[in-house]
């Protein structure tokens, strides 16, 4: 071996090239395998024109004759009117008692019996007693947490509480135009990105993945805007929510 | 080069690690869009005269569409003189009254000519989403309103609105009954007949109107076209219930000899009639075409009581659709094809409107506890139903959404009206 061949200054072929080539081939193989796997054992194809399953529980009551035409569902009866508060009407000033002028033929008026107390209505008093008992009994308490939320609908906390709060408040404002056809609704999916300030204020909101339906896209952005301002985020999320932000994926 | 590629892939990976968390929200509340329709801004005296008429027709069309929840003008916070462009509108004022969309209209006139510019705004985004300009005459302010309403309707429903279509109906007169043709809201009604008893109009796609008339004693089919009335079907027996196929090329009708009634199919001019039903001793009547023109809905009492049936246009494949109730009549096949609306008498002897799903035969009630409701006829797009109702006194024309959620009296306010037919 010559000194020139051993020289460090001599350009040698890089070992990185075969490494990258091998890596590329390996990755290509992996992608190919994944595609093959998804093709052979992938998720079933969803039929978009399939009708949604609707299910409802029948209420307790007398069944309607099947040969009769249906009736519209009656709205629930209005709540009973609150008991009218007795109005304080000033008692009328009693008229001065007429002085009977005794005449010769006049017969003495029979004495009125003394005012007796009205007979006690036993049924009424029984209902009153039952009402009092019912009022005194505490309402059945739902399971939750001492520091739970009024809007919470779960017995146990799951995941990050602040995210659950965001989800709940946005969902309350999630109104969409009914002019969107049923068939169209089933394919709608849009993602909104937003950043939240340390006091819960909405710093910015944008549609990061539109659904393609303008009405739906407007509605989901509107839902976030109407839900703002939010509760101030907890300390450990403040930086992330301000800098990175958070996304919300909306589906009907 | 390879080093550069390596650097890009590392940066992409780093980017994906910093991806924001994503929450999931579902369970949307689908409901009509809250819409504020501002009072039109009239720029001159001529426009002022037409403003009220245009305003009333536009507001009625939009409300009747069922797509919108109209916001009461009394609650508006913005001044009536607020501008009509996005830059001059105080959108928070409209947000605060619950509006999500806002319609602003500006009118101007030049002699008899009237010009209307309508702008539709997305209130939350504070931007204009539609601008339409229509021109007409001062006398046609209402028809201009229908054009503008159709434009707004199309923006939301992505299909042509029904507000420029025509309806035909029958109205009682001193001499009998006459057939009228009017705009969809019942206004601008013109009598097509005068004297005798003329009933059951059917609007042809060409605009001609077929009807049944007793002018020669027996009921026979006639056609009104551009002011001229000519005999259409005269079989020597009693002819009634003309129905033109959606392409206008064929005509279905019922022929009765007193003992039984059969449905016939003929060419649109009444020639080449062929019997589609043949049931001795039973009645088959009130044919209504499916939107593809291949099938017919009709009433038949072959099972003992009048029920809704369907059959192929050649009379084959008869199928009974209704099995509830014992008096189901006047079928109208929706132009969307999925349901047939009909009149039925329920167990309380009330006449009400129902739909039956053609595929599942499921019956849905549309009207209830509001007078007698009869004779449904679908709008050309199948989203609305025209019908008669006695809920406000005499028999008047009403319109409702196909699911029955919004029900309004037509503003024309005529009484003694019957058998409406919604034309194209």
XYZ file of C-alpha atoms in Angstrom:
676
model
C 0.000 0.000 0.000
C 1.381 3.337 -1.015
C 1.634 6.295 1.210
C -0.737 8.132 -1.113
C -3.360 5.438 -0.588
C -3.039 5.701 3.186
C -3.212 9.474 3.144
C -6.094 10.992 5.095
C -6.422 13.633 2.414
C -7.411 11.063 -0.214
C -11.142 11.212 -1.032
C -12.862 7.958 -0.101
C -16.433 6.869 -0.994
C -18.860 7.791 1.850
C -20.333 4.888 3.854
C -23.497 6.958 4.343
C -24.642 6.327 0.773
C -25.136 2.561 1.110
C -26.665 3.194 4.582
C -29.276 5.591 3.178
C -29.971 3.297 0.272
C -30.540 0.386 2.641
C -32.692 2.548 4.897
C -34.756 3.730 1.941
C -35.281 0.170 0.759
C -36.244 -0.909 4.280
C -38.785 1.901 4.685
C -40.226 1.258 1.253
C -40.640 -2.379 2.237
C -42.416 -1.395 5.458
C -44.789 0.956 3.640
C -45.514 -1.736 1.067
C -46.205 -4.263 3.815
C -48.541 -1.814 5.581
C -50.457 -1.150 2.375
C -50.707 -4.869 1.667
C -51.923 -5.483 5.221
C -54.572 -2.771 5.033
C -55.696 -4.068 1.663
C -56.002 -7.648 2.891
C -57.216 -7.117 6.450
C -58.171 -3.463 6.469
C -61.228 -1.926 8.066
C -64.542 -2.602 6.313
C -65.673 -0.060 3.747
C -68.406 2.144 5.164
C -71.434 2.548 2.960
C -72.065 6.286 2.990
C -75.566 5.959 1.618
C -76.593 3.561 4.364
C -79.527 4.809 6.413
C -78.706 5.573 10.048
C -80.118 3.272 12.685
C -82.798 4.957 14.710
C -83.913 3.464 17.976
C -86.262 4.661 20.648
C -87.724 3.293 23.850
C -91.476 2.944 24.004
C -93.110 4.635 26.937
C -95.173 2.773 29.500
C -98.857 2.832 28.603
C -101.684 1.310 26.645
C -100.582 0.194 23.182
C -102.273 1.945 20.239
C -104.328 -0.167 17.909
C -102.058 -0.928 14.959
C -104.912 -0.442 12.514
C -105.409 3.170 13.579
C -103.538 6.015 11.956
C -100.639 7.328 14.057
C -100.964 10.398 16.238
C -98.268 12.996 16.607
C -96.247 12.801 19.775
C -97.921 15.153 22.207
C -95.618 17.616 23.909
C -95.210 16.952 27.639
C -97.897 18.636 29.724
C -96.896 22.037 31.044
C -95.771 22.137 34.660
C -98.575 22.860 37.102
C -98.927 26.571 37.745
C -97.238 27.719 40.902
C -99.643 28.207 43.779
C -100.875 31.755 43.595
C -99.429 33.796 46.378
C -102.233 35.220 48.467
C -102.475 38.914 47.880
C -102.651 40.993 50.990
C -105.893 42.774 50.620
C -106.563 45.256 53.376
C -109.520 44.147 55.380
C -112.543 46.323 54.716
C -113.459 48.640 57.485
C -116.490 47.099 59.150
C -119.593 49.109 58.695
C -120.975 50.467 61.922
C -123.552 48.141 63.315
C -127.008 49.276 62.493
C -128.843 50.199 65.564
C -132.122 48.356 65.698
C -134.903 50.568 66.742
C -137.178 48.554 68.954
C -140.785 48.636 67.995
C -143.718 47.421 69.852
C -144.450 44.404 67.576
C -140.916 43.477 66.948
C -139.860 40.080 68.100
C -136.475 39.689 69.642
C -133.975 38.255 67.196
C -132.842 34.797 68.034
C -129.326 34.739 69.307
C -126.767 33.690 66.741
C -124.860 30.659 67.718
C -121.239 31.342 68.568
C -118.807 31.061 65.598
C -117.671 27.509 65.372
C -114.398 26.441 63.775
C -114.852 24.799 60.323
C -114.775 21.053 60.366
C -111.277 19.875 59.891
C -110.766 18.544 56.363
C -109.034 15.286 57.088
C -108.194 14.555 53.453
C -106.566 17.962 52.989
C -104.525 17.645 56.122
C -103.356 14.197 55.005
C -102.168 15.593 51.656
C -100.514 18.527 53.420
C -98.660 16.155 55.674
C -97.544 14.066 52.713
C -96.396 17.188 50.872
C -94.404 18.320 53.874
C -92.766 14.918 54.107
C -91.966 15.002 50.407
C -90.424 18.453 50.738
C -88.454 17.447 53.762
C -86.983 14.379 52.031
C -83.716 15.252 50.335
C -83.641 14.834 46.543
C -81.864 11.749 45.332
C -78.272 12.784 44.793
C -76.430 11.745 41.675
C -72.974 10.369 42.064
C -70.201 12.782 41.198
C -67.307 14.560 42.782
C -67.156 17.252 45.425
C -65.333 19.549 42.997
C -67.392 18.393 40.023
C -68.972 20.637 37.401
C -72.599 21.608 37.093
C -72.491 20.570 33.431
C -70.722 17.300 34.144
C -72.551 14.236 32.946
C -70.277 11.490 34.180
C -69.848 9.939 37.607
C -66.089 9.666 37.300
C -63.440 12.044 36.071
C -61.704 10.825 32.958
C -58.782 12.487 31.231
C -57.818 16.125 31.548
C -60.591 18.036 33.314
C -59.972 21.273 31.417
C -60.354 19.542 28.062
C -63.634 18.059 29.238
C -64.771 21.550 30.192
C -63.850 22.880 26.749
C -65.679 20.018 25.061
C -68.826 20.605 27.133
C -69.007 24.335 26.564
C -68.347 24.062 22.822
C -70.919 21.295 22.477
C -73.543 23.526 24.074
C -73.014 26.008 21.242
C -72.787 23.394 18.486
C -75.782 24.478 16.370
C -75.850 23.611 12.677
C -78.281 24.617 9.923
C -80.956 21.991 9.315
C -80.879 22.846 5.625
C -77.992 20.388 5.261
C -79.437 17.192 3.801
C -79.429 13.992 5.865
C -77.230 12.216 3.339
C -74.734 15.075 3.397
C -74.616 15.164 7.198
C -73.180 11.681 7.464
C -69.952 12.610 5.714
C -69.286 15.879 7.516
C -66.064 16.178 9.515
C -64.151 19.375 10.209
C -61.323 20.360 12.528
C -60.915 23.754 14.128
C -57.631 24.935 15.647
C -57.599 27.564 18.351
C -55.270 29.160 20.842
C -56.413 30.100 24.317
C -54.886 32.831 26.440
C -53.990 32.495 30.133
C -57.292 34.080 31.174
C -59.320 31.782 28.926
C -59.734 34.311 26.144
C -59.827 33.021 22.562
C -56.630 34.288 20.920
C -57.374 32.960 17.465
C -59.456 30.323 15.758
C -59.228 28.878 12.277
C -60.567 26.012 10.269
C -57.596 23.667 9.932
C -59.501 20.879 8.140
C -62.680 22.064 6.384
C -65.505 19.635 5.719
C -66.205 21.081 2.300
C -69.675 22.198 3.334
C -69.648 25.926 3.921
C -72.632 25.910 6.270
C -71.093 23.233 8.471
C -67.675 24.891 8.455
C -69.184 28.231 9.468
C -71.202 26.511 12.192
C -68.208 24.829 13.847
C -66.153 28.024 13.877
C -69.230 29.829 15.210
C -69.616 27.220 17.961
C -66.092 27.938 19.224
C -66.564 31.701 18.993
C -69.857 31.582 20.854
C -68.380 29.331 23.532
C -65.547 31.817 24.238
C -64.285 33.146 26.570
C -63.440 29.914 28.327
C -62.517 29.188 31.902
C -58.872 30.130 32.556
C -56.732 27.081 31.802
C -54.802 25.409 34.640
C -51.155 26.411 35.053
C -49.723 23.264 33.501
C -51.632 23.821 30.241
C -51.281 27.576 29.867
C -48.110 27.594 27.777
C -49.236 24.824 25.456
C -52.682 26.322 24.886
C -51.190 29.721 24.155
C -48.338 28.605 21.896
C -49.382 25.291 20.324
C -53.111 25.642 20.788
C -55.642 22.872 20.613
C -57.747 21.319 17.863
C -61.384 20.263 17.945
C -62.687 17.721 15.486
C -66.395 18.156 14.838
C -68.645 15.419 13.553
C -72.442 15.601 13.441
C -28.447 16.227 -1.361
C -28.900 13.179 0.829
C -27.836 15.235 3.840
C -30.477 17.846 2.991
C -33.173 15.183 2.725
C -32.126 13.797 6.107
C -32.411 17.249 7.664
C -35.952 17.790 6.244
C -37.185 14.436 7.551
C -35.846 15.211 11.040
C -37.599 18.592 11.032
C -40.864 16.995 9.904
C -40.608 14.446 12.685
C -39.926 17.197 15.213
C -42.965 19.054 13.871
C -45.197 16.051 14.318
C -44.070 15.639 17.937
C -45.185 19.214 18.639
C -48.648 18.500 17.170
C -51.522 20.064 19.111
C -53.925 17.817 21.005
C -57.299 17.359 19.334
C -60.613 17.075 21.129
C -63.651 15.455 19.614
C -67.114 17.025 19.628
C -70.234 15.404 18.180
C -73.995 15.608 18.703
C -74.751 18.717 16.648
C -78.051 20.455 17.187
C -79.483 20.684 13.685
C -82.011 23.491 13.605
C -83.281 26.200 11.244
C -80.805 29.013 10.782
C -81.717 32.107 12.821
C -82.246 34.737 10.135
C -82.790 38.458 10.470
C -84.424 40.177 7.503
C -83.863 43.898 7.783
C -86.490 46.340 6.544
C -85.648 47.170 2.900
C -83.887 50.470 2.365
C -85.791 52.499 -0.261
C -83.675 55.085 -2.009
C -86.486 57.111 -3.556
C -90.232 57.679 -3.323
C -91.076 55.207 -6.080
C -89.121 52.470 -4.307
C -90.814 53.355 -1.018
C -94.207 52.499 -2.522
C -93.013 49.050 -3.567
C -90.980 48.339 -0.424
C -93.798 47.057 1.780
C -95.082 44.603 -0.829
C -91.609 43.266 -1.593
C -90.753 43.057 2.073
C -93.887 41.078 2.957
C -93.473 38.589 0.115
C -89.756 38.074 0.798
C -90.285 37.500 4.524
C -93.148 35.063 3.896
C -91.180 33.033 1.351
C -88.198 32.714 3.670
C -90.323 31.800 6.679
C -92.399 29.256 4.753
C -89.249 27.570 3.440
C -88.687 25.994 6.841
C -84.962 26.650 6.521
C -84.990 29.659 8.806
C -86.040 30.728 12.228
C -87.114 34.296 11.576
C -85.970 36.791 14.177
C -88.628 39.217 15.367
C -87.920 42.704 14.094
C -88.990 44.172 17.402
C -85.824 42.750 18.924
C -83.460 44.349 16.388
C -80.776 46.523 17.943
C -79.474 48.115 14.775
C -81.053 51.252 13.401
C -83.283 50.815 10.348
C -80.999 53.243 8.529
C -77.940 51.044 9.009
C -75.980 50.561 5.783
C -76.293 47.551 3.531
C -72.623 46.710 3.040
C -70.388 44.639 5.319
C -68.294 47.647 6.281
C -71.310 49.669 7.398
C -73.059 46.947 9.412
C -72.552 46.615 13.158
C -72.449 42.822 13.230
C -72.290 42.488 17.047
C -75.767 44.037 17.147
C -77.032 41.192 14.985
C -75.097 38.562 16.929
C -76.688 39.878 20.106
C -80.221 39.323 18.822
C -79.351 35.728 17.972
C -79.020 36.099 14.200
C -76.593 33.922 12.304
C -77.553 35.223 8.887
C -78.744 38.654 7.868
C -80.617 39.790 4.758
C -80.377 43.404 3.665
C -82.248 44.733 0.675
C -81.915 48.032 -1.118
C -84.525 49.289 -3.578
C -84.344 51.991 -6.206
C -86.715 52.994 -8.964
C -86.526 54.773 -12.267
C -89.967 55.563 -13.649
C -91.829 52.248 -13.614
C -88.634 50.236 -13.293
C -87.701 48.793 -9.922
C -84.298 47.458 -8.980
C -83.644 45.362 -5.897
C -80.223 44.483 -4.515
C -80.182 41.801 -1.863
C -77.184 40.981 0.258
C -76.882 37.988 2.552
C -74.379 38.147 5.383
C -72.832 35.580 7.656
C -73.198 37.446 10.925
C -70.631 35.502 12.950
C -67.968 35.873 10.271
C -69.034 39.445 9.480
C -68.865 38.881 5.758
C -71.109 39.033 2.714
C -71.894 35.593 1.291
C -74.348 36.462 -1.453
C -75.281 39.464 -3.539
C -78.193 39.354 -5.967
C -79.597 42.096 -8.153
C -82.994 41.757 -9.801
C -84.907 44.217 -11.932
C -88.602 44.445 -12.735
C -91.437 46.902 -12.606
C -92.973 48.593 -9.607
C -96.094 46.495 -10.115
C -94.014 43.320 -9.977
C -92.384 44.010 -6.617
C -93.828 40.770 -5.205
C -92.455 38.671 -8.050
C -89.103 40.370 -7.610
C -89.255 39.273 -3.967
C -89.855 35.660 -5.050
C -86.728 35.802 -7.227
C -84.675 37.156 -4.348
C -86.095 34.519 -1.988
C -85.153 31.800 -4.450
C -81.568 33.084 -4.505
C -81.336 32.985 -0.697
C -82.988 29.560 -0.655
C -80.462 28.212 -3.136
C -77.576 29.514 -1.069
C -78.718 27.381 1.868
C -80.467 24.376 0.321
C -78.211 24.103 -2.743
C -81.241 23.629 -4.973
C -83.766 25.810 -6.762
C -86.454 27.243 -4.538
C -90.167 26.933 -5.357
C -91.079 30.599 -5.053
C -91.421 31.390 -8.756
C -93.708 28.437 -9.422
C -97.462 28.539 -10.013
C -100.348 26.919 -8.219
C -103.853 26.104 -9.437
C -106.889 25.719 -7.214
C -110.668 25.807 -7.225
C -112.759 28.514 -5.662
C -116.476 28.568 -5.120
C -118.349 31.193 -7.154
C -121.974 32.272 -7.441
C -122.491 30.054 -10.465
C -120.533 27.067 -9.239
C -116.818 26.532 -8.971
C -113.969 27.995 -10.996
C -110.346 27.088 -11.568
C -107.707 29.711 -10.744
C -104.018 29.993 -11.513
C -101.849 32.040 -9.135
C -98.338 32.631 -7.936
C -97.153 30.158 -5.329
C -98.329 32.327 -2.432
C -101.864 32.525 -3.843
C -101.492 36.138 -4.940
C -102.084 37.340 -8.487
C -104.855 34.743 -8.929
C -106.504 34.653 -12.351
C -109.736 32.753 -13.062
C -109.306 30.282 -15.931
C -112.977 29.365 -16.087
C -116.216 31.225 -15.652
C -119.471 29.536 -14.771
C -120.464 25.862 -14.326
C -118.605 23.536 -11.975
C -114.896 23.214 -12.709
C -112.751 21.190 -10.316
C -109.567 19.152 -9.812
C -106.989 21.252 -11.686
C -103.646 19.766 -12.737
C -100.816 22.010 -13.942
C -98.900 20.629 -16.908
C -95.107 21.211 -17.043
C -95.748 23.469 -20.062
C -97.949 25.742 -17.934
C -101.267 24.549 -19.359
C -103.895 23.490 -16.831
C -106.089 20.420 -17.128
C -109.281 20.200 -15.089
C -112.600 18.420 -14.759
C -115.686 20.364 -15.813
C -119.432 19.681 -15.670
C -120.157 22.279 -18.371
C -121.810 19.631 -20.600
C -123.571 17.812 -17.776
C -121.206 14.925 -17.173
C -117.722 15.467 -15.763
C -115.161 15.599 -18.589
C -111.517 16.571 -18.947
C -110.601 19.987 -20.358
C -107.382 21.857 -20.968
C -106.747 25.552 -20.456
C -103.843 26.898 -22.460
C -103.099 30.610 -22.780
C -106.698 31.655 -22.358
C -108.270 28.937 -24.514
C -110.228 26.032 -23.047
C -110.502 22.892 -25.173
C -111.931 19.410 -24.480
C -109.210 16.948 -23.550
C -110.885 13.710 -22.466
C -114.453 12.791 -23.262
C -115.126 9.099 -22.983
C -118.891 9.124 -22.724
C -118.554 8.270 -19.065
C -117.536 10.366 -16.047
C -113.926 11.542 -16.283
C -112.089 13.068 -13.341
C -108.740 13.484 -11.611
C -106.456 14.421 -14.505
C -102.738 14.029 -13.722
C -99.923 14.859 -16.150
C -96.742 12.806 -16.016
C -93.616 14.720 -14.869
C -92.346 14.930 -18.462
C -95.756 16.235 -19.583
C -96.132 13.564 -22.265
C -98.754 11.333 -20.665
C -102.011 11.826 -18.883
C -103.602 9.661 -16.190
C -107.250 10.007 -15.210
C -110.135 8.135 -13.728
C -113.223 7.024 -15.650
C -116.350 5.991 -13.809
C -119.670 4.569 -14.926
C -121.265 4.751 -11.496
C -120.545 1.156 -10.489
C -116.799 1.105 -10.776
C -114.003 3.508 -11.657
C -110.824 2.647 -13.533
C -107.603 4.519 -14.192
C -106.618 5.187 -17.787
C -103.311 6.314 -19.241
C -103.335 8.332 -22.450
C -101.086 10.643 -24.422
C -101.007 14.214 -23.068
C -103.560 15.256 -25.693
C -105.977 12.571 -24.485
C -105.452 10.184 -27.413
C -104.706 6.452 -27.200
C -106.243 5.779 -23.780
C -105.380 2.442 -22.194
C -106.952 1.092 -19.005
C -104.359 0.574 -16.301
C -106.777 -0.979 -13.802
C -109.563 -3.442 -14.365
C -111.434 -4.225 -11.173
C -115.124 -4.786 -11.606
C -117.199 -3.407 -8.721
C -114.330 -1.404 -7.201
C -113.246 2.223 -7.434
C -109.784 3.261 -8.602
C -109.177 7.000 -8.692
C -106.938 10.018 -7.928
C -103.815 8.951 -9.862
C -100.507 10.660 -9.009
C -97.288 10.045 -10.928
C -93.965 9.044 -9.388
C -91.171 11.529 -10.236
C -89.583 9.112 -12.721
C -92.927 8.652 -14.497
C -92.733 4.868 -14.177
C -95.305 4.346 -11.421
C -98.595 5.736 -10.210
C -100.086 6.128 -6.764
C -103.858 5.884 -6.620
C -106.795 5.221 -4.342
C -108.588 1.911 -4.515
C -111.248 0.323 -2.356
C -110.515 -3.194 -3.629
C -109.662 -4.226 -0.061
C -112.955 -2.902 1.292
C -112.013 0.658 2.264
C -110.265 3.436 0.292
C -106.521 2.865 0.638
C -103.394 4.182 -1.093
C -101.945 1.813 -3.676
C -99.092 2.027 -6.191
C -98.669 0.322 -9.540
C -96.497 0.458 -12.622
C -97.699 2.834 -15.318
C -98.873 -0.143 -17.396
C -101.087 -1.357 -14.564
C -98.854 -4.200 -13.411
C -97.325 -4.663 -9.954
C -100.196 -3.259 -7.870
C -99.173 -2.897 -4.232
C -101.183 -1.641 -1.288
C -99.236 0.916 0.753
C -101.546 1.882 3.624
C -102.911 -0.539 6.179
C -103.825 1.939 8.910
C -107.037 3.926 8.912
C -110.108 3.141 6.863
C -110.404 6.223 4.654
C -107.160 7.211 2.920
C -107.482 9.375 -0.196
C -105.915 12.067 -2.471
C -102.369 10.705 -2.808
C -99.585 13.043 -3.970
C -96.250 11.471 -4.802
C -93.338 13.613 -3.626
C -91.028 14.837 -6.410
C -88.211 13.485 -4.211
C -89.745 10.035 -4.691
C -89.501 8.807 -1.125
C -92.962 9.464 0.284
C -96.577 9.871 -0.783
C -98.701 12.426 1.062
C -102.414 11.711 1.481
C -105.574 12.755 3.290
C -106.981 10.390 5.879
C -109.896 10.338 8.249
C -108.794 9.159 11.670
C -110.707 7.422 14.452
C -111.930 10.803 15.715
C -113.432 11.519 12.274
C -110.871 14.283 11.722
C -109.396 14.749 8.261
C -105.650 15.158 8.452
C -102.564 14.847 6.298
C -100.083 12.004 6.459
C -97.172 10.651 4.470
C -96.417 7.031 3.756
C -92.864 5.947 2.997
C -92.943 4.157 -0.352
C -90.191 1.720 0.645
C -91.068 0.961 4.266
C -94.821 1.770 4.229
C -94.321 3.672 7.458
C -96.976 6.335 7.995
C -96.160 9.707 9.523
C -98.708 12.238 10.651
C -98.252 15.853 9.505
C -101.321 17.661 10.872
C -103.346 17.137 14.009
C -105.975 18.911 16.097
C -106.176 21.915 13.748
C -109.392 21.804 11.739
C -109.783 19.631 8.666
C -106.655 19.373 6.548
C -106.959 17.886 3.086
C -105.703 17.615 -0.503
C -101.894 17.777 -0.296
C -99.770 18.828 -3.255
C -95.970 18.936 -3.211
C -93.820 21.861 -4.337
C -91.683 21.102 -7.405
C -88.665 20.371 -5.180
C -90.659 18.238 -2.744
C -89.718 20.347 0.289
C -93.119 21.986 0.852
C -96.735 20.841 0.774
C -99.702 22.965 -0.258
C -103.025 21.926 1.278
C -106.421 23.175 2.390
C -107.339 23.661 6.001
C -110.326 24.900 7.961
C -108.250 25.742 11.045
C -108.722 29.479 10.531
C -112.395 29.401 9.601
C -113.364 28.698 6.000
C -111.422 26.330 3.795
C -108.173 28.164 3.028
C -104.848 27.427 1.396
C -101.960 26.566 3.696
C -98.362 25.572 3.145
C -96.139 23.448 5.322
C -92.729 21.861 5.211
C -92.727 18.249 4.038
C -92.175 17.076 7.607
C -95.011 19.267 8.909
C -92.852 21.378 11.203
C -93.763 24.816 9.816
C -97.404 25.409 8.798
C -98.573 28.798 7.520
C -101.677 30.200 5.848
C -100.990 31.609 2.397
C -101.103 35.396 2.550
C -103.762 35.643 -0.164
C -106.315 34.740 2.535
C -109.028 33.348 0.242
C -111.751 31.106 1.594
C -113.896 28.417 -0.074
C -110.805 27.093 -1.788
C -110.256 23.442 -2.663
C -108.150 20.898 -4.588
C -104.896 22.852 -4.975
C -102.214 21.636 -7.367
C -98.643 22.938 -7.245
C -97.263 23.290 -10.732
C -93.692 23.662 -11.932
